[in-house]
Amino acid sequence: MAKVILPLSLFTASIFLSACDDKSTSEKKEDELKVHVSGDKIFYSGDISEPGFKRVKDLSNTNISTLVINSRGGDIVPGMKLGELVFDKKWSIQVQDYCFSSCSNYIFPAGKTKYLSKGSQLGWHGGATQQLNENIIPKDKNDRERFIVLLTELIETESNFFKKIKVNQLSTVYGQKAINHLAILKAHNINCKGWSYSVDGLSAFGINNIVLIDGEWAPSPSYENSCIHVFDNVVIQ
């Protein structure tokens, strides 16, 4: 299967987009990266980053079957690279407590089998095709043109990634496009930072082979005092 090309130049746009949510970059606290092997599993805890990807890749030649992850997200390009590694190695994914942003976008759906505990949280808030906040678009004409070129490349790279793993790219932005649910919630003073899906909703995007470790999946509908809107039914037009 063809390799998805991830140009280093895309990191610029990737970093802009990874910060494009309701919190500014300065307000975010970076989680300490911890990566280790136990048996046939790699345990990954922390933000999705290039150093994190490299540490997993360095361990990928060992007898690994599963990536066990806890991550609030991170940069888009390392997320796709790690997701592609998981897919190519035919590893399973196990979410311990939470898998948000680039973790849920690219790493979780790439797993051969996806393991969720009763309280495992998944959360999305956008991807390469997301609605952009005006404050992240450069004001300078030359910088803006360069940003648009990089963003166009990033969208194409993300599209190729999802074609490879056979998952609908719309999964990354559905909450922004589906009748603008988050805007409606915000209008009613319901502070949702992102969204998630039911098992049936995930299946609508091609995210299948989900195993519920505890026989049920009932994650908290909020994280750090912000709600996570759940789409039980997904309609793709």
PDB file of N, CA and C in Angstrom, residues 3 96 131 174 217:
ATOM      1  N   LYS A   3       2.700   4.724   0.591  1.00  0.00           N
ATOM      2  CA  LYS A   3       3.000   5.477   1.796  1.00  0.00           C
ATOM      3  C   LYS A   3       2.415   6.875   1.688  1.00  0.00           C
ATOM      4  N   GLN A  96      -7.059   4.248  27.348  1.00  0.00           N
ATOM      5  CA  GLN A  96      -7.198   4.096  28.795  1.00  0.00           C
ATOM      6  C   GLN A  96      -8.251   5.068  29.330  1.00  0.00           C
ATOM      7  N   GLN A 131     -13.328  24.721  10.279  1.00  0.00           N
ATOM      8  CA  GLN A 131     -13.563  26.153  10.206  1.00  0.00           C
ATOM      9  C   GLN A 131     -12.431  26.859  10.944  1.00  0.00           C
ATOM     10  N   TYR A 174     -17.358  16.799  11.636  1.00  0.00           N
ATOM     11  CA  TYR A 174     -18.809  16.592  11.581  1.00  0.00           C
ATOM     12  C   TYR A 174     -19.540  17.490  12.573  1.00  0.00           C
ATOM     13  N   TRP A 217     -19.996   0.964  27.215  1.00  0.00           N
ATOM     14  CA  TRP A 217     -19.211   2.188  27.056  1.00  0.00           C
ATOM     15  C   TRP A 217     -20.068   3.350  27.512  1.00  0.00           C
TER      16      TRP A 217
END
